[in-house]
Structure formats: structure tokens, C-alpha cells
Amino acid sequence: MASSLPPYALEVSPESSLQFSITQHPPSSGGDGDENNASRCVLTLRHTGATKECLAFKVKTTQPRRYLVRPNQGIVSPNSSETISILLVDKDRQVLWSTYERLGQSALDHSKDKFLVQSCVVSDEFAGQFQVDERGEGGQYRKELVEALTAMWNSVASGGTDVAVYNKKLHVKHVVEVFSGDAGYNEARAAAAGHGGNIPVSFSQPSQQNADQMSPEQLFDEVASLRRKYDELVAFSVNLTAERDILNNSLEQTRRDLNREIASRQALEKQGFKAGPVRGGGGAQDKYKRGGISMNTVIFVGILSFMAAIRATNNGSVGFLRSVPVLSGILGFNQLDEPSRVDSALKDEL
């Protein structure tokens, strides 16, 4: 691999991906094997010696709040290497474990987290101040040197210098760590993920000790533990049944409401009404339109009827319009009555 790299590139190991082990419980604070059990990954950067100049590096990630990278930048001398420690934050480890419990390993196989390792050549004068400096915890440099490195990388990123930069991308894999006695546990998790269930861990993980190797007290404790797990399983099944019944009842009620609405709309359509609510404030005119008679027709019939009543009153066929004081005065019905009153008075004098 080193022969195919440009002289300003660092050899990165692992080459293509970083694998983080996800466990149910956080690692212990001490003891042997602690580095192996932690949600931690080690990245090694090696100067291949293709150039006699020192190389600067910077490690970036798409999830800076999820991973702690120490050191995230520094200087590597020719034919030497730098070890980078990348730690998965415990809060995110718990989130990933919960996702595994609900959906299985397949939900973790398509992580979008990525890392980018950048490297470039720096001058001997710039690298010299890092080689004589004593580094602190986690391989970190003094604040002044960190600021100098940050300023140098900012200048490179902004195009202020013509320094060539080598970029190496790394994908992230999250793998749940399984111990030797947990084969049945994995089968239960896969079955739960296949059926959309969420089996509690407390009763899905089998015992790792054979019964013939237990003392009477251990057997008693194991029986009590099994009884406890059985009760949890029963309670879990009861909860699933209750949720199923609630969903079925909600579905049935929705169907009844839908059928009732469809029947109501069909009845309105049979009666000549438009389906759906009437918008606006049309009032009486909208009612006449929905009944099949327009408002113009009603007004026209009313005018004709009124004119016919006036003509009948003038002919003496009807007299109900004469009893209306204002209307009879406007239409001249009182003047038509005056000659008849005069004739009656003359007849009385004669």
C-alpha cells in the first residue's frame, strides 16, 4: 500500500473502516481486557518515509458529538507512527444498543458515520516546535501548539497555500459484541425483529451454567429467576394482546363512521341535495337551488300573481286588496270607490 501512496500521505490502519463494539453495559473502569471491551477504536497513522519532511495530520468525523478523538491533529516524523484513540460516547452507545434490541443487527449495518484523515507536508521549522514539546494526556499538545495547527489547517482549507493534501475516508461499523454463551440470545433477538416484537432482555438471555453443576441454593435461585422471567413474559404477552384489541376497536369504529358518512351522503344525493357541506351564506336562495327551483322563478311567479290580484280588484272580482290602507291608496282603489258613494247619496236624496 505504501508504494501507491503519494509522499505527503500517511498510511492509515485500518484501511477502510472503523469497527466499534456495542455492549449492553458500559465497560468497567479497570481490570484486564478493558481496552477490548470498551466502545473504542484505535487508528494508526504511519509515516512511510517517502519524504524526509514531517507530515501533519487532522482527523475529522461527521458526528463530532458522538466520538471523542485523541489526538485529533498532530505531527508525524519520518518512519514513525501516531496512534489515535477514538471513543464512542456512552450515551450514543446506549442509543445504539436500544436500536439493536428493537430492530436487530440489520438496523446498525448501514451506519452513515464517517471519518476523514487528512495529511500534508509541513516545514522543518514548523514541525520542530512539536518534536521538543512534552505532550499531555491523550497525546494532546499545548494550547499554543494546538492553535498553531488549527490555523495551519484553516489556511490550507481556505486555499491560502498551495500545499497538497491527502484525504483518506473511513466508514464506521457498529457491531454488537456477543459472548460465548449467548447463541440463544441472538436467535431470540432475530425472531423478535422478524415479527416486529420487542422481547425484554431480562428473559431473552439464557443461563450460562448447567444445572448439574449448581448447588441447591443456586438451583433455587435459578428457579426463582426463571419464575420471574416467566411472569415478565406473561405480562408482555398481555400488554401485546391489549394493544391489539385497542387497535382492532379503533379500526372497527373508524369503519362504522365511514359507512355512516357514506350512507348519509347517498341519502342527500337521492333527495336532490348536493353532497358535502354548503359553503358560504347563500340562505334561502341556496335552499331553492338545492330543491330544484331557482329564486328568479319564485320572484317571477310572485309578480304575476300580484298583477292578477290588482286586475281582479279593479274588476270587482275580489276586494281583499282594498282593505290594505297604504296599498289601496297607492294603487288608487279609494278613488274608484268615490263615484259609487256619490251615486248612493243622490239616490238617498231623491
PDB file of N, CA and C in Angstrom, residues 120-217:
ATOM      1  N   CYS A 120      -0.575  16.347   5.183  1.00  0.00           N
ATOM      2  CA  CYS A 120       0.158  17.219   4.257  1.00  0.00           C
ATOM      3  C   CYS A 120       1.566  17.450   4.803  1.00  0.00           C
ATOM      4  N   VAL A 121       2.437  17.972   3.959  1.00  0.00           N
ATOM      5  CA  VAL A 121       3.832  18.238   4.333  1.00  0.00           C
ATOM      6  C   VAL A 121       3.910  19.585   5.053  1.00  0.00           C
ATOM      7  N   VAL A 122       4.739  19.629   6.112  1.00  0.00           N
ATOM      8  CA  VAL A 122       4.995  20.883   6.833  1.00  0.00           C
ATOM      9  C   VAL A 122       6.502  21.117   6.867  1.00  0.00           C
ATOM     10  N   SER A 123       6.865  22.351   7.085  1.00  0.00           N
ATOM     11  CA  SER A 123       8.290  22.710   7.102  1.00  0.00           C
ATOM     12  C   SER A 123       8.951  22.189   8.370  1.00  0.00           C
ATOM     13  N   ASP A 124      10.262  22.030   8.299  1.00  0.00           N
ATOM     14  CA  ASP A 124      11.009  21.555   9.470  1.00  0.00           C
ATOM     15  C   ASP A 124      10.915  22.550  10.614  1.00  0.00           C
ATOM     16  N   GLU A 125      10.880  23.842  10.300  1.00  0.00           N
ATOM     17  CA  GLU A 125      10.774  24.847  11.351  1.00  0.00           C
ATOM     18  C   GLU A 125       9.454  24.720  12.102  1.00  0.00           C
ATOM     19  N   PHE A 126       8.375  24.503  11.349  1.00  0.00           N
ATOM     20  CA  PHE A 126       7.062  24.366  11.989  1.00  0.00           C
ATOM     21  C   PHE A 126       6.986  23.064  12.791  1.00  0.00           C
ATOM     22  N   ALA A 127       7.550  21.983  12.246  1.00  0.00           N
ATOM     23  CA  ALA A 127       7.490  20.686  12.930  1.00  0.00           C
ATOM     24  C   ALA A 127       8.416  20.628  14.131  1.00  0.00           C
ATOM     25  N   GLY A 128       9.480  21.425  14.146  1.00  0.00           N
ATOM     26  CA  GLY A 128      10.443  21.358  15.229  1.00  0.00           C
ATOM     27  C   GLY A 128       9.852  21.708  16.582  1.00  0.00           C
ATOM     28  N   GLN A 129       8.935  22.677  16.625  1.00  0.00           N
ATOM     29  CA  GLN A 129       8.361  23.075  17.906  1.00  0.00           C
ATOM     30  C   GLN A 129       7.480  21.986  18.518  1.00  0.00           C
ATOM     31  N   PHE A 130       6.999  21.043  17.694  1.00  0.00           N
ATOM     32  CA  PHE A 130       6.182  19.942  18.209  1.00  0.00           C
ATOM     33  C   PHE A 130       7.053  18.783  18.697  1.00  0.00           C
ATOM     34  N   GLN A 131       8.212  18.626  18.097  1.00  0.00           N
ATOM     35  CA  GLN A 131       9.063  17.490  18.455  1.00  0.00           C
ATOM     36  C   GLN A 131       9.705  17.660  19.816  1.00  0.00           C
ATOM     37  N   VAL A 132       9.926  18.894  20.238  1.00  0.00           N
ATOM     38  CA  VAL A 132      10.560  19.122  21.533  1.00  0.00           C
ATOM     39  C   VAL A 132       9.534  19.332  22.644  1.00  0.00           C
ATOM     40  N   ASP A 133       8.273  19.409  22.293  1.00  0.00           N
ATOM     41  CA  ASP A 133       7.234  19.692  23.290  1.00  0.00           C
ATOM     42  C   ASP A 133       6.794  18.401  23.966  1.00  0.00           C
ATOM     43  N   GLU A 134       6.606  18.483  25.273  1.00  0.00           N
ATOM     44  CA  GLU A 134       6.115  17.333  26.030  1.00  0.00           C
ATOM     45  C   GLU A 134       4.589  17.292  25.937  1.00  0.00           C
ATOM     46  N   ARG A 135       4.057  16.171  25.512  1.00  0.00           N
ATOM     47  CA  ARG A 135       2.623  16.041  25.265  1.00  0.00           C
ATOM     48  C   ARG A 135       1.900  15.624  26.536  1.00  0.00           C
ATOM     49  N   GLY A 136       0.637  16.064  26.615  1.00  0.00           N
ATOM     50  CA  GLY A 136      -0.151  15.787  27.802  1.00  0.00           C
ATOM     51  C   GLY A 136      -0.973  14.518  27.671  1.00  0.00           C
ATOM     52  N   GLU A 137      -2.046  14.431  28.466  1.00  0.00           N
ATOM     53  CA  GLU A 137      -2.904  13.247  28.491  1.00  0.00           C
ATOM     54  C   GLU A 137      -3.604  13.076  27.147  1.00  0.00           C
ATOM     55  N   GLY A 138      -3.620  11.832  26.660  1.00  0.00           N
ATOM     56  CA  GLY A 138      -4.249  11.551  25.379  1.00  0.00           C
ATOM     57  C   GLY A 138      -3.425  11.998  24.193  1.00  0.00           C
ATOM     58  N   GLY A 139      -2.140  12.334  24.414  1.00  0.00           N
ATOM     59  CA  GLY A 139      -1.281  12.754  23.311  1.00  0.00           C
ATOM     60  C   GLY A 139      -1.547  14.154  22.835  1.00  0.00           C
ATOM     61  N   GLN A 140      -2.218  14.968  23.659  1.00  0.00           N
ATOM     62  CA  GLN A 140      -2.561  16.322  23.263  1.00  0.00           C
ATOM     63  C   GLN A 140      -1.349  17.258  23.421  1.00  0.00           C
ATOM     64  N   TYR A 141      -1.242  18.229  22.522  1.00  0.00           N
ATOM     65  CA  TYR A 141      -0.194  19.235  22.594  1.00  0.00           C
ATOM     66  C   TYR A 141      -0.650  20.407  23.467  1.00  0.00           C
ATOM     67  N   ARG A 142       0.311  21.302  23.735  1.00  0.00           N
ATOM     68  CA  ARG A 142      -0.031  22.515  24.466  1.00  0.00           C
ATOM     69  C   ARG A 142      -1.023  23.359  23.665  1.00  0.00           C
ATOM     70  N   LYS A 143      -1.733  24.231  24.366  1.00  0.00           N
ATOM     71  CA  LYS A 143      -2.771  25.046  23.742  1.00  0.00           C
ATOM     72  C   LYS A 143      -2.210  25.883  22.597  1.00  0.00           C
ATOM     73  N   GLU A 144      -1.012  26.443  22.778  1.00  0.00           N
ATOM     74  CA  GLU A 144      -0.431  27.293  21.739  1.00  0.00           C
ATOM     75  C   GLU A 144      -0.137  26.493  20.473  1.00  0.00           C
ATOM     76  N   LEU A 145       0.356  25.251  20.664  1.00  0.00           N
ATOM     77  CA  LEU A 145       0.659  24.417  19.503  1.00  0.00           C
ATOM     78  C   LEU A 145      -0.613  23.951  18.804  1.00  0.00           C
ATOM     79  N   VAL A 146      -1.645  23.656  19.600  1.00  0.00           N
ATOM     80  CA  VAL A 146      -2.928  23.256  19.007  1.00  0.00           C
ATOM     81  C   VAL A 146      -3.505  24.393  18.170  1.00  0.00           C
ATOM     82  N   GLU A 147      -3.395  25.610  18.671  1.00  0.00           N
ATOM     83  CA  GLU A 147      -3.894  26.766  17.921  1.00  0.00           C
ATOM     84  C   GLU A 147      -3.082  26.983  16.643  1.00  0.00           C
ATOM     85  N   ALA A 148      -1.779  26.718  16.712  1.00  0.00           N
ATOM     86  CA  ALA A 148      -0.939  26.865  15.525  1.00  0.00           C
ATOM     87  C   ALA A 148      -1.320  25.829  14.463  1.00  0.00           C
ATOM     88  N   LEU A 149      -1.564  24.600  14.898  1.00  0.00           N
ATOM     89  CA  LEU A 149      -2.007  23.558  13.956  1.00  0.00           C
ATOM     90  C   LEU A 149      -3.360  23.900  13.340  1.00  0.00           C
ATOM     91  N   THR A 150      -4.272  24.378  14.186  1.00  0.00           N
ATOM     92  CA  THR A 150      -5.602  24.741  13.696  1.00  0.00           C
ATOM     93  C   THR A 150      -5.527  25.857  12.668  1.00  0.00           C
ATOM     94  N   ALA A 151      -4.696  26.850  12.929  1.00  0.00           N
ATOM     95  CA  ALA A 151      -4.535  27.957  11.985  1.00  0.00           C
ATOM     96  C   ALA A 151      -3.927  27.467  10.673  1.00  0.00           C
ATOM     97  N   MET A 152      -2.964  26.523  10.760  1.00  0.00           N
ATOM     98  CA  MET A 152      -2.353  25.987   9.550  1.00  0.00           C
ATOM     99  C   MET A 152      -3.376  25.246   8.698  1.00  0.00           C
ATOM    100  N   TRP A 153      -4.221  24.424   9.324  1.00  0.00           N
ATOM    101  CA  TRP A 153      -5.240  23.672   8.579  1.00  0.00           C
ATOM    102  C   TRP A 153      -6.317  24.594   8.023  1.00  0.00           C
ATOM    103  N   ASN A 154      -6.659  25.638   8.751  1.00  0.00           N
ATOM    104  CA  ASN A 154      -7.627  26.616   8.233  1.00  0.00           C
ATOM    105  C   ASN A 154      -7.082  27.318   6.990  1.00  0.00           C
ATOM    106  N   SER A 155      -5.797  27.611   7.001  1.00  0.00           N
ATOM    107  CA  SER A 155      -5.176  28.252   5.845  1.00  0.00           C
ATOM    108  C   SER A 155      -5.165  27.311   4.644  1.00  0.00           C
ATOM    109  N   VAL A 156      -4.928  26.030   4.902  1.00  0.00           N
ATOM    110  CA  VAL A 156      -4.928  25.051   3.814  1.00  0.00           C
ATOM    111  C   VAL A 156      -6.334  24.884   3.248  1.00  0.00           C
ATOM    112  N   ALA A 157      -7.326  24.831   4.138  1.00  0.00           N
ATOM    113  CA  ALA A 157      -8.705  24.636   3.688  1.00  0.00           C
ATOM    114  C   ALA A 157      -9.227  25.824   2.890  1.00  0.00           C
ATOM    115  N   SER A 158      -8.788  27.025   3.239  1.00  0.00           N
ATOM    116  CA  SER A 158      -9.262  28.229   2.554  1.00  0.00           C
ATOM    117  C   SER A 158      -8.510  28.501   1.256  1.00  0.00           C
ATOM    118  N   GLY A 159      -7.495  27.696   0.944  1.00  0.00           N
ATOM    119  CA  GLY A 159      -6.727  27.898  -0.272  1.00  0.00           C
ATOM    120  C   GLY A 159      -5.639  28.934  -0.140  1.00  0.00           C
ATOM    121  N   GLY A 160      -5.269  29.264   1.097  1.00  0.00           N
ATOM    122  CA  GLY A 160      -4.231  30.268   1.302  1.00  0.00           C
ATOM    123  C   GLY A 160      -2.849  29.775   0.955  1.00  0.00           C
ATOM    124  N   THR A 161      -2.676  28.466   0.871  1.00  0.00           N
ATOM    125  CA  THR A 161      -1.387  27.886   0.494  1.00  0.00           C
ATOM    126  C   THR A 161      -1.614  26.872  -0.619  1.00  0.00           C
ATOM    127  N   ASP A 162      -0.521  26.534  -1.316  1.00  0.00           N
ATOM    128  CA  ASP A 162      -0.605  25.562  -2.407  1.00  0.00           C
ATOM    129  C   ASP A 162      -0.118  24.187  -1.963  1.00  0.00           C
ATOM    130  N   VAL A 163      -0.268  23.881  -0.675  1.00  0.00           N
ATOM    131  CA  VAL A 163       0.181  22.598  -0.150  1.00  0.00           C
ATOM    132  C   VAL A 163      -0.795  21.508  -0.581  1.00  0.00           C
ATOM    133  N   ALA A 164      -0.248  20.388  -1.068  1.00  0.00           N
ATOM    134  CA  ALA A 164      -1.085  19.253  -1.460  1.00  0.00           C
ATOM    135  C   ALA A 164      -1.550  18.506  -0.215  1.00  0.00           C
ATOM    136  N   VAL A 165      -2.832  18.117  -0.207  1.00  0.00           N
ATOM    137  CA  VAL A 165      -3.433  17.434   0.932  1.00  0.00           C
ATOM    138  C   VAL A 165      -3.933  16.065   0.488  1.00  0.00           C
ATOM    139  N   TYR A 166      -3.624  15.060   1.274  1.00  0.00           N
ATOM    140  CA  TYR A 166      -4.120  13.702   1.008  1.00  0.00           C
ATOM    141  C   TYR A 166      -5.305  13.417   1.931  1.00  0.00           C
ATOM    142  N   ASN A 167      -6.415  12.955   1.352  1.00  0.00           N
ATOM    143  CA  ASN A 167      -7.633  12.661   2.101  1.00  0.00           C
ATOM    144  C   ASN A 167      -7.907  11.161   2.082  1.00  0.00           C
ATOM    145  N   LYS A 168      -8.155  10.618   3.247  1.00  0.00           N
ATOM    146  CA  LYS A 168      -8.478   9.196   3.381  1.00  0.00           C
ATOM    147  C   LYS A 168      -9.795   9.062   4.147  1.00  0.00           C
ATOM    148  N   LYS A 169     -10.804   8.481   3.491  1.00  0.00           N
ATOM    149  CA  LYS A 169     -12.125   8.319   4.108  1.00  0.00           C
ATOM    150  C   LYS A 169     -12.257   6.927   4.727  1.00  0.00           C
ATOM    151  N   LEU A 170     -12.892   6.903   5.890  1.00  0.00           N
ATOM    152  CA  LEU A 170     -13.115   5.645   6.595  1.00  0.00           C
ATOM    153  C   LEU A 170     -14.593   5.547   6.990  1.00  0.00           C
ATOM    154  N   HIS A 171     -15.191   4.397   6.726  1.00  0.00           N
ATOM    155  CA  HIS A 171     -16.563   4.152   7.145  1.00  0.00           C
ATOM    156  C   HIS A 171     -16.585   3.588   8.569  1.00  0.00           C
ATOM    157  N   VAL A 172     -17.745   3.631   9.176  1.00  0.00           N
ATOM    158  CA  VAL A 172     -17.914   3.177  10.561  1.00  0.00           C
ATOM    159  C   VAL A 172     -18.863   1.983  10.585  1.00  0.00           C
ATOM    160  N   LYS A 173     -18.496   0.978  11.360  1.00  0.00           N
ATOM    161  CA  LYS A 173     -19.348  -0.189  11.573  1.00  0.00           C
ATOM    162  C   LYS A 173     -19.632  -0.335  13.066  1.00  0.00           C
ATOM    163  N   HIS A 174     -20.893  -0.545  13.409  1.00  0.00           N
ATOM    164  CA  HIS A 174     -21.293  -0.807  14.786  1.00  0.00           C
ATOM    165  C   HIS A 174     -21.715  -2.269  14.888  1.00  0.00           C
ATOM    166  N   VAL A 175     -20.984  -3.020  15.668  1.00  0.00           N
ATOM    167  CA  VAL A 175     -21.239  -4.462  15.796  1.00  0.00           C
ATOM    168  C   VAL A 175     -21.502  -4.781  17.256  1.00  0.00           C
ATOM    169  N   VAL A 176     -22.617  -5.466  17.507  1.00  0.00           N
ATOM    170  CA  VAL A 176     -22.952  -5.862  18.872  1.00  0.00           C
ATOM    171  C   VAL A 176     -22.050  -7.009  19.290  1.00  0.00           C
ATOM    172  N   GLU A 177     -21.426  -6.854  20.423  1.00  0.00           N
ATOM    173  CA  GLU A 177     -20.489  -7.870  20.911  1.00  0.00           C
ATOM    174  C   GLU A 177     -21.257  -8.994  21.581  1.00  0.00           C
ATOM    175  N   VAL A 178     -21.058 -10.207  21.094  1.00  0.00           N
ATOM    176  CA  VAL A 178     -21.760 -11.391  21.596  1.00  0.00           C
ATOM    177  C   VAL A 178     -20.743 -12.301  22.271  1.00  0.00           C
ATOM    178  N   PHE A 179     -21.089 -12.783  23.459  1.00  0.00           N
ATOM    179  CA  PHE A 179     -20.196 -13.658  24.210  1.00  0.00           C
ATOM    180  C   PHE A 179     -20.502 -15.116  23.894  1.00  0.00           C
ATOM    181  N   SER A 180     -19.681 -16.016  24.417  1.00  0.00           N
ATOM    182  CA  SER A 180     -19.739 -17.429  24.025  1.00  0.00           C
ATOM    183  C   SER A 180     -21.052 -18.098  24.393  1.00  0.00           C
ATOM    184  N   GLY A 181     -21.721 -17.687  25.457  1.00  0.00           N
ATOM    185  CA  GLY A 181     -22.932 -18.376  25.890  1.00  0.00           C
ATOM    186  C   GLY A 181     -24.206 -17.739  25.413  1.00  0.00           C
ATOM    187  N   ASP A 182     -24.144 -16.848  24.427  1.00  0.00           N
ATOM    188  CA  ASP A 182     -25.321 -16.072  24.047  1.00  0.00           C
ATOM    189  C   ASP A 182     -25.855 -16.419  22.663  1.00  0.00           C
ATOM    190  N   ALA A 183     -25.659 -17.634  22.199  1.00  0.00           N
ATOM    191  CA  ALA A 183     -26.173 -18.000  20.879  1.00  0.00           C
ATOM    192  C   ALA A 183     -27.692 -17.965  20.865  1.00  0.00           C
ATOM    193  N   GLY A 184     -28.333 -18.487  21.937  1.00  0.00           N
ATOM    194  CA  GLY A 184     -29.790 -18.454  22.015  1.00  0.00           C
ATOM    195  C   GLY A 184     -30.328 -17.044  22.092  1.00  0.00           C
ATOM    196  N   TYR A 185     -29.565 -16.165  22.703  1.00  0.00           N
ATOM    197  CA  TYR A 185     -29.989 -14.768  22.805  1.00  0.00           C
ATOM    198  C   TYR A 185     -30.089 -14.129  21.423  1.00  0.00           C
ATOM    199  N   ASN A 186     -29.097 -14.413  20.569  1.00  0.00           N
ATOM    200  CA  ASN A 186     -29.141 -13.864  19.220  1.00  0.00           C
ATOM    201  C   ASN A 186     -30.326 -14.393  18.439  1.00  0.00           C
ATOM    202  N   GLU A 187     -30.643 -15.705  18.602  1.00  0.00           N
ATOM    203  CA  GLU A 187     -31.792 -16.264  17.905  1.00  0.00           C
ATOM    204  C   GLU A 187     -33.078 -15.599  18.357  1.00  0.00           C
ATOM    205  N   ALA A 188     -33.214 -15.337  19.643  1.00  0.00           N
ATOM    206  CA  ALA A 188     -34.416 -14.668  20.153  1.00  0.00           C
ATOM    207  C   ALA A 188     -34.524 -13.255  19.623  1.00  0.00           C
ATOM    208  N   ARG A 189     -33.380 -12.554  19.542  1.00  0.00           N
ATOM    209  CA  ARG A 189     -33.411 -11.188  19.020  1.00  0.00           C
ATOM    210  C   ARG A 189     -33.806 -11.173  17.552  1.00  0.00           C
ATOM    211  N   ALA A 190     -33.268 -12.136  16.767  1.00  0.00           N
ATOM    212  CA  ALA A 190     -33.610 -12.187  15.349  1.00  0.00           C
ATOM    213  C   ALA A 190     -35.083 -12.504  15.151  1.00  0.00           C
ATOM    214  N   ALA A 191     -35.621 -13.430  15.973  1.00  0.00           N
ATOM    215  CA  ALA A 191     -37.037 -13.760  15.860  1.00  0.00           C
ATOM    216  C   ALA A 191     -37.910 -12.575  16.230  1.00  0.00           C
ATOM    217  N   ALA A 192     -37.508 -11.838  17.266  1.00  0.00           N
ATOM    218  CA  ALA A 192     -38.293 -10.665  17.676  1.00  0.00           C
ATOM    219  C   ALA A 192     -38.271  -9.603  16.598  1.00  0.00           C
ATOM    220  N   ALA A 193     -37.100  -9.377  15.970  1.00  0.00           N
ATOM    221  CA  ALA A 193     -37.018  -8.365  14.913  1.00  0.00           C
ATOM    222  C   ALA A 193     -37.840  -8.779  13.705  1.00  0.00           C
ATOM    223  N   GLY A 194     -37.885 -10.106  13.404  1.00  0.00           N
ATOM    224  CA  GLY A 194     -38.645 -10.567  12.258  1.00  0.00           C
ATOM    225  C   GLY A 194     -40.133 -10.413  12.429  1.00  0.00           C
ATOM    226  N   HIS A 195     -40.633 -10.502  13.673  1.00  0.00           N
ATOM    227  CA  HIS A 195     -42.056 -10.397  13.941  1.00  0.00           C
ATOM    228  C   HIS A 195     -42.457  -9.039  14.463  1.00  0.00           C
ATOM    229  N   GLY A 196     -41.532  -8.072  14.471  1.00  0.00           N
ATOM    230  CA  GLY A 196     -41.872  -6.732  14.924  1.00  0.00           C
ATOM    231  C   GLY A 196     -42.018  -6.636  16.418  1.00  0.00           C
ATOM    232  N   GLY A 197     -41.546  -7.648  17.169  1.00  0.00           N
ATOM    233  CA  GLY A 197     -41.718  -7.627  18.614  1.00  0.00           C
ATOM    234  C   GLY A 197     -40.535  -7.007  19.310  1.00  0.00           C
ATOM    235  N   ASN A 198     -40.666  -6.829  20.618  1.00  0.00           N
ATOM    236  CA  ASN A 198     -39.607  -6.225  21.427  1.00  0.00           C
ATOM    237  C   ASN A 198     -39.500  -7.035  22.703  1.00  0.00           C
ATOM    238  N   ILE A 199     -38.728  -8.139  22.650  1.00  0.00           N
ATOM    239  CA  ILE A 199     -38.636  -9.039  23.787  1.00  0.00           C
ATOM    240  C   ILE A 199     -37.710  -8.442  24.822  1.00  0.00           C
ATOM    241  N   PRO A 200     -38.130  -8.313  26.068  1.00  0.00           N
ATOM    242  CA  PRO A 200     -37.252  -7.772  27.101  1.00  0.00           C
ATOM    243  C   PRO A 200     -36.008  -8.609  27.273  1.00  0.00           C
ATOM    244  N   VAL A 201     -34.890  -7.941  27.511  1.00  0.00           N
ATOM    245  CA  VAL A 201     -33.622  -8.655  27.642  1.00  0.00           C
ATOM    246  C   VAL A 201     -33.604  -9.544  28.870  1.00  0.00           C
ATOM    247  N   SER A 202     -34.364  -9.169  29.910  1.00  0.00           N
ATOM    248  CA  SER A 202     -34.291  -9.886  31.177  1.00  0.00           C
ATOM    249  C   SER A 202     -34.703 -11.334  31.057  1.00  0.00           C
ATOM    250  N   PHE A 203     -35.606 -11.690  30.102  1.00  0.00           N
ATOM    251  CA  PHE A 203     -35.984 -13.086  29.989  1.00  0.00           C
ATOM    252  C   PHE A 203     -35.607 -13.681  28.628  1.00  0.00           C
ATOM    253  N   SER A 204     -34.882 -12.934  27.785  1.00  0.00           N
ATOM    254  CA  SER A 204     -34.474 -13.478  26.498  1.00  0.00           C
ATOM    255  C   SER A 204     -33.056 -14.047  26.538  1.00  0.00           C
ATOM    256  N   GLN A 205     -32.291 -13.792  27.584  1.00  0.00           N
ATOM    257  CA  GLN A 205     -30.916 -14.261  27.666  1.00  0.00           C
ATOM    258  C   GLN A 205     -30.849 -15.509  28.539  1.00  0.00           C
ATOM    259  N   PRO A 206     -30.409 -16.632  27.988  1.00  0.00           N
ATOM    260  CA  PRO A 206     -30.399 -17.882  28.744  1.00  0.00           C
ATOM    261  C   PRO A 206     -29.286 -17.930  29.776  1.00  0.00           C
ATOM    262  N   SER A 207     -29.395 -18.879  30.665  1.00  0.00           N
ATOM    263  CA  SER A 207     -28.372 -19.075  31.688  1.00  0.00           C
ATOM    264  C   SER A 207     -27.134 -19.699  31.075  1.00  0.00           C
ATOM    265  N   GLN A 208     -25.975 -19.357  31.609  1.00  0.00           N
ATOM    266  CA  GLN A 208     -24.717 -19.839  31.056  1.00  0.00           C
ATOM    267  C   GLN A 208     -24.110 -20.965  31.906  1.00  0.00           C
ATOM    268  N   GLN A 209     -24.848 -21.507  32.844  1.00  0.00           N
ATOM    269  CA  GLN A 209     -24.320 -22.547  33.715  1.00  0.00           C
ATOM    270  C   GLN A 209     -25.255 -23.745  33.698  1.00  0.00           C
ATOM    271  N   ASN A 210     -24.698 -24.956  33.582  1.00  0.00           N
ATOM    272  CA  ASN A 210     -25.502 -26.165  33.543  1.00  0.00           C
ATOM    273  C   ASN A 210     -26.090 -26.458  34.916  1.00  0.00           C
ATOM    274  N   ALA A 211     -27.260 -27.099  34.919  1.00  0.00           N
ATOM    275  CA  ALA A 211     -27.957 -27.376  36.174  1.00  0.00           C
ATOM    276  C   ALA A 211     -27.201 -28.392  37.035  1.00  0.00           C
ATOM    277  N   ASP A 212     -26.526 -29.361  36.397  1.00  0.00           N
ATOM    278  CA  ASP A 212     -25.828 -30.388  37.178  1.00  0.00           C
ATOM    279  C   ASP A 212     -24.596 -29.846  37.893  1.00  0.00           C
ATOM    280  N   GLN A 213     -24.178 -28.613  37.539  1.00  0.00           N
ATOM    281  CA  GLN A 213     -23.018 -28.018  38.199  1.00  0.00           C
ATOM    282  C   GLN A 213     -23.418 -27.023  39.283  1.00  0.00           C
ATOM    283  N   MET A 214     -24.725 -26.908  39.568  1.00  0.00           N
ATOM    284  CA  MET A 214     -25.203 -25.935  40.543  1.00  0.00           C
ATOM    285  C   MET A 214     -25.425 -26.583  41.899  1.00  0.00           C
ATOM    286  N   SER A 215     -25.235 -25.780  42.917  1.00  0.00           N
ATOM    287  CA  SER A 215     -25.559 -26.197  44.271  1.00  0.00           C
ATOM    288  C   SER A 215     -27.057 -26.039  44.497  1.00  0.00           C
ATOM    289  N   PRO A 216     -27.638 -26.605  45.560  1.00  0.00           N
ATOM    290  CA  PRO A 216     -29.077 -26.444  45.826  1.00  0.00           C
ATOM    291  C   PRO A 216     -29.497 -24.981  45.930  1.00  0.00           C
ATOM    292  N   GLU A 217     -28.650 -24.167  46.558  1.00  0.00           N
ATOM    293  CA  GLU A 217     -29.004 -22.754  46.652  1.00  0.00           C
ATOM    294  C   GLU A 217     -29.035 -22.100  45.276  1.00  0.00           C
TER     295      GLU A 217
END
